[in-house]
Coordinates of C-alpha atoms in Angstrom, one line a residue:
M27 CA 97.1 95.5 100.9
T28 CA 95.4 97.9 98.6
L29 CA 95.7 95.4 95.7
L30 CA 93.4 93.0 97.6
I31 CA 90.8 95.7 98.1
Q32 CA 90.9 96.5 94.4
K33 CA 90.8 93.0 93.0
E34 CA 88.6 91.6 95.8
I35 CA 89.6 88.0 94.9
F36 CA 92.9 86.5 93.8
S37 CA 93.5 83.5 91.6
E38 CA 95.0 80.4 93.3
D39 CA 98.3 81.0 91.4
M40 CA 98.4 84.6 92.7
T41 CA 97.5 83.5 96.2
Q42 CA 100.2 80.8 96.1
F43 CA 102.8 83.5 95.3
Y44 CA 101.8 85.9 98.1
V45 CA 101.2 83.2 100.7
A46 CA 104.6 81.7 100.0
E47 CA 106.5 85.0 100.2
T48 CA 104.6 85.9 103.4
A49 CA 105.4 82.6 104.9
E50 CA 109.1 83.2 104.2
A51 CA 108.9 86.6 105.9
I52 CA 107.1 85.2 108.9
E53 CA 109.6 82.4 109.3
S54 CA 112.5 84.9 109.2
I55 CA 111.0 86.7 112.2
H56 CA 110.5 83.4 114.1
R57 CA 114.1 82.4 113.5
L58 CA 115.1 85.6 115.3
G59 CA 113.1 84.5 118.3
F60 CA 110.1 86.9 117.8
I61 CA 106.4 86.7 117.1
H62 CA 104.9 89.3 114.8
R63 CA 101.4 89.2 116.3
D64 CA 99.8 91.5 113.8
I65 CA 99.8 89.6 110.5
K66 CA 97.1 91.1 108.3
P67 CA 96.8 92.4 104.7
D68 CA 97.4 96.0 105.7
N69 CA 100.9 95.0 106.9
L70 CA 101.8 93.2 103.6
L71 CA 103.4 95.7 101.3
L72 CA 104.7 95.3 97.7
D73 CA 108.1 96.6 96.7
A74 CA 108.8 98.2 93.3
K75 CA 109.1 94.7 91.7
G76 CA 105.9 93.4 93.3
H77 CA 107.4 91.2 96.0
I78 CA 106.1 91.0 99.6
K79 CA 107.5 93.2 102.3
L80 CA 106.2 92.5 105.8
S81 CA 105.8 95.7 107.9
D82 CA 104.6 97.1 111.2
F83 CA 106.5 95.4 114.1
G84 CA 104.8 97.5 116.8
L85 CA 103.3 94.4 118.4
C86 CA 106.2 92.1 117.8
T87 CA 107.6 90.5 120.9
G88 CA 110.1 87.9 122.0
L89 CA 109.2 84.3 122.3
K90 CA 110.5 84.0 125.8
K91 CA 108.3 86.8 127.2
A92 CA 104.9 86.2 128.8
H93 CA 102.3 87.4 126.4
R94 CA 99.6 89.4 128.1
T95 CA 96.2 89.9 126.5
E96 CA 94.9 93.0 128.2
F97 CA 94.6 94.7 124.8
Y98 CA 91.7 92.4 123.9
R99 CA 89.8 92.3 127.1
D100 CA 87.4 95.0 126.1
I101 CA 86.2 92.7 123.2
Q102 CA 85.7 89.8 125.5
S103 CA 83.9 91.7 128.2
M104 CA 81.1 92.8 125.8
R105 CA 78.1 90.5 125.2
P106 CA 78.1 89.4 121.6
Q107 CA 75.0 88.7 119.6
D108 CA 74.4 85.5 117.7
F109 CA 77.3 84.9 115.3
T110 CA 74.9 83.9 112.6
A111 CA 73.5 87.4 112.4
I112 CA 75.7 88.4 109.4
P113 CA 74.1 87.6 106.0
A114 CA 74.8 84.0 104.9
D115 CA 75.0 84.8 101.2
S116 CA 78.6 85.2 100.1
K117 CA 77.9 88.2 97.9
R118 CA 76.2 90.1 100.7
R119 CA 79.0 89.2 103.1
A120 CA 81.6 90.4 100.6
E121 CA 79.7 93.7 100.1
T122 CA 79.5 94.2 103.9
W123 CA 83.2 93.4 104.4
K124 CA 84.2 95.7 101.5
K125 CA 82.4 98.6 103.1
N126 CA 83.8 98.0 106.5
R127 CA 87.3 96.9 105.3
R128 CA 88.2 100.2 103.7
A129 CA 86.9 102.2 106.7
L130 CA 89.1 100.0 109.0
A131 CA 92.1 100.5 106.7
Y132 CA 91.8 104.3 107.2
S133 CA 91.4 104.0 111.0
T134 CA 93.7 103.3 113.9
V135 CA 91.1 101.0 115.4
G136 CA 92.0 97.4 115.0
T137 CA 90.0 94.3 114.1
P138 CA 90.2 90.8 115.6
D139 CA 89.5 89.1 112.2
Y140 CA 93.1 87.9 111.9
I141 CA 93.8 87.0 115.5
A142 CA 94.2 83.4 116.6
P143 CA 91.7 82.2 119.2
E144 CA 94.5 81.3 121.7
V145 CA 95.6 85.0 121.8
F146 CA 92.2 85.9 123.4
K147 CA 92.7 83.3 126.2
Q148 CA 94.7 83.8 129.3
Y149 CA 97.2 80.9 129.2
G150 CA 99.5 82.4 126.6
Y151 CA 100.4 81.4 123.0
N152 CA 103.5 81.0 120.8
N153 CA 104.6 81.8 117.2
K154 CA 101.9 79.5 115.7
A155 CA 99.5 82.4 116.2
D156 CA 101.1 84.0 113.1
W157 CA 100.4 81.0 111.0
W158 CA 96.7 81.2 111.9
S159 CA 96.7 84.8 110.7
L160 CA 98.2 83.7 107.4
G161 CA 95.5 81.2 106.9
V162 CA 92.8 83.9 107.4
I163 CA 94.6 86.1 104.9
M164 CA 94.7 83.2 102.4
Y165 CA 91.0 82.6 102.8
E166 CA 90.3 86.3 102.2
M167 CA 92.4 86.2 99.0
L168 CA 90.5 83.3 97.6
I169 CA 87.0 84.1 98.9
G170 CA 86.9 87.9 99.0
Y171 CA 86.4 88.4 102.7
P172 CA 87.9 86.8 105.9
P173 CA 86.1 83.8 107.4
F174 CA 85.0 85.5 110.6
C175 CA 83.9 88.9 109.3
A176 CA 80.9 90.4 111.1
E177 CA 79.2 93.7 111.7
N178 CA 81.4 94.6 114.8
P179 CA 84.5 93.3 116.6
Q180 CA 82.5 91.6 119.2
E181 CA 80.7 89.4 116.7
T182 CA 84.0 88.7 115.0
F183 CA 85.5 87.6 118.3
R184 CA 82.6 85.3 118.9
K185 CA 83.1 83.7 115.5
V186 CA 86.8 83.3 116.0
M187 CA 86.3 81.5 119.3
N188 CA 83.7 79.2 117.6
Y189 CA 85.7 78.7 114.4
R190 CA 84.8 75.0 114.2
E191 CA 81.2 76.1 113.3
T192 CA 81.9 79.4 111.6
L193 CA 84.9 78.5 109.3
V194 CA 83.0 77.5 106.2
F195 CA 83.6 77.8 102.5
P196 CA 80.7 79.2 100.4
P197 CA 79.7 76.6 97.8
E198 CA 79.2 79.2 95.0
I199 CA 82.9 80.3 95.1
P200 CA 85.2 77.8 93.4
I201 CA 88.3 76.8 95.4
S202 CA 90.5 73.7 95.1
N203 CA 90.6 71.0 97.8
V204 CA 94.3 71.5 98.3
A205 CA 93.7 75.2 99.0
K206 CA 90.9 74.4 101.5
D207 CA 93.2 71.9 103.2
L208 CA 96.0 74.4 103.7
I209 CA 93.6 77.0 105.1
L210 CA 92.2 74.4 107.5
K211 CA 95.7 73.4 108.6
F212 CA 96.5 77.0 109.3
C213 CA 93.2 77.8 111.1
T214 CA 93.0 75.0 113.6
D215 CA 94.0 74.4 117.2
A216 CA 97.6 75.4 117.9
D217 CA 98.7 71.9 118.7
R218 CA 97.5 70.7 115.3
R219 CA 98.5 73.7 113.3
L220 CA 101.3 73.9 110.8
G221 CA 104.2 75.2 112.8
S222 CA 107.2 75.5 110.5
L223 CA 108.2 76.7 107.1
D224 CA 109.2 73.1 106.2
D225 CA 105.7 71.9 106.9
I226 CA 104.3 74.7 104.8
R227 CA 106.7 74.1 101.9
N228 CA 105.7 70.4 101.8
H229 CA 102.0 71.1 101.4
P230 CA 100.6 70.1 98.0
F231 CA 99.3 73.7 97.5
F232 CA 102.9 74.8 96.9
L233 CA 103.7 72.0 94.4
G234 CA 106.2 73.3 91.9
V235 CA 107.2 76.4 93.9
D236 CA 111.0 77.1 93.7
W237 CA 111.4 78.2 97.2
D238 CA 115.2 78.9 96.9
H239 CA 114.6 81.4 94.1
I240 CA 111.1 82.7 94.9
R241 CA 112.2 86.3 95.0
D242 CA 114.0 86.0 91.6
R243 CA 110.9 85.0 89.7
P244 CA 108.5 87.6 88.2
A245 CA 106.0 88.8 90.8
A246 CA 102.3 87.9 90.5
Y247 CA 101.6 91.6 90.0
Q248 CA 104.0 94.3 88.8
P249 CA 103.3 97.8 90.2
R250 CA 103.7 100.8 87.9
V251 CA 106.3 103.0 89.6
K252 CA 107.3 106.1 87.6
S253 CA 109.9 107.4 90.0
I254 CA 111.4 106.9 93.4
D255 CA 108.9 109.4 94.9
D256 CA 105.8 108.1 93.0
T257 CA 102.9 107.7 95.4
S258 CA 100.2 106.8 92.9
N259 CA 100.1 103.2 94.2
F260 CA 99.0 104.4 97.7
D261 CA 95.5 105.3 98.8
D262 CA 94.5 108.6 100.2
F263 CA 93.5 108.4 103.8
P264 CA 90.5 110.6 104.6
D265 CA 89.2 111.0 108.1
V266 CA 86.7 108.2 108.9
D267 CA 84.5 108.2 111.9
L268 CA 83.9 104.6 112.8
K269 CA 80.8 103.9 114.9
L270 CA 82.3 101.2 117.0
P271 CA 81.1 100.3 120.5
S272 CA 82.9 101.8 123.5
P273 CA 84.8 99.5 125.9
A274 CA 82.9 98.3 129.0
K275 CA 83.3 100.5 132.1
D276 CA 85.1 97.9 134.1
T277 CA 87.9 97.9 131.5
E278 CA 88.4 101.6 131.3
V279 CA 91.1 101.6 134.0
Q280 CA 93.1 99.0 132.1
V281 CA 93.3 101.2 129.0
H282 CA 95.9 103.3 130.7
D283 CA 98.2 100.3 130.9
W284 CA 98.0 99.4 127.2
L285 CA 100.9 101.7 126.3
F286 CA 103.2 99.6 128.6
I287 CA 102.2 96.0 127.6
N288 CA 105.3 93.8 127.3
Y289 CA 107.5 96.6 128.5
T290 CA 109.6 96.3 131.7
Y291 CA 111.7 98.7 133.7
K292 CA 114.5 97.9 136.1
R293 CA 116.6 100.4 137.9
F294 CA 120.3 99.5 138.2
D295 CA 121.3 101.5 141.3
G296 CA 125.0 100.8 140.8
L297 CA 125.0 102.3 137.4
T298 CA 122.6 105.2 137.9
A299 CA 123.6 106.5 141.3
K300 CA 125.7 109.6 141.1
P301 CA 128.9 109.5 143.1
K302 CA 129.3 112.0 145.8
L303 CA 131.7 114.7 145.0
K304 CA 134.7 115.0 147.3
M305 CA 135.3 118.5 148.6
S306 CA 138.9 119.5 147.8
A307 CA 140.8 122.0 150.0
P308 CA 141.1 125.5 148.6
L309 CA 144.4 126.2 146.8
A310 CA 146.8 128.1 149.1
S311 CA 147.7 131.5 147.8
S312 CA 151.3 131.9 146.9
S313 CA 153.2 134.8 148.4
N314 CA 155.8 136.8 146.7

């Protein structure tokens, strides 16, 4: 979301609007039996009227499938440093994140900042992983950077896995208790996490929200769109060379399988086998 990069921090009213609309979008995916698995600001788009559109379903998968985590093993295999290494001052953290954030937005390299801790583990996860991601986004909207941001993905992974110690609110940035409570109900263990849109709607942070007509109300921000092909609201994407660590050697072989994660193939011989052609007798030539 370019708007978040530009404004750095949203008001609580603005955050309420975007979190509510994003929650509606996520719930619609869950009702269809899918998990998005990649909820992050870059995948939250604004339409011409300023309302949320959820995008990028490349990692979306069905709830009944076994969810493999090979994609994240390179992060786990590396030895992280102390997760307190990033500057503690919120201003310095915001500056560090702002510098890295724009570079990551221009790159195909992902970041574990918005990934729920259970996704990194080997025993699977469910659609509640998407609600964790929404909580991280809400924190970033109100604070200016995600709660687990660090100098590299390995440090971020370490922070996510130790979220009970690393998820803190800087005292110098004002935030209401109800906003804190909602974030903490999103970013907690899966069995204690908010798990449905009804639970989210009933939270005090959304007091006064008309959920039935939320897309009919004026948006928190109205983009200026001059024409149907106006691209002035989009960033330019220059080539950015991110100096990120390479995967460990013992995971290099697994990289080749990433393209096929959650894909299956089954050959149906009865449908694909070509029938043998019957040889027909040559036509007898007719004599006059």
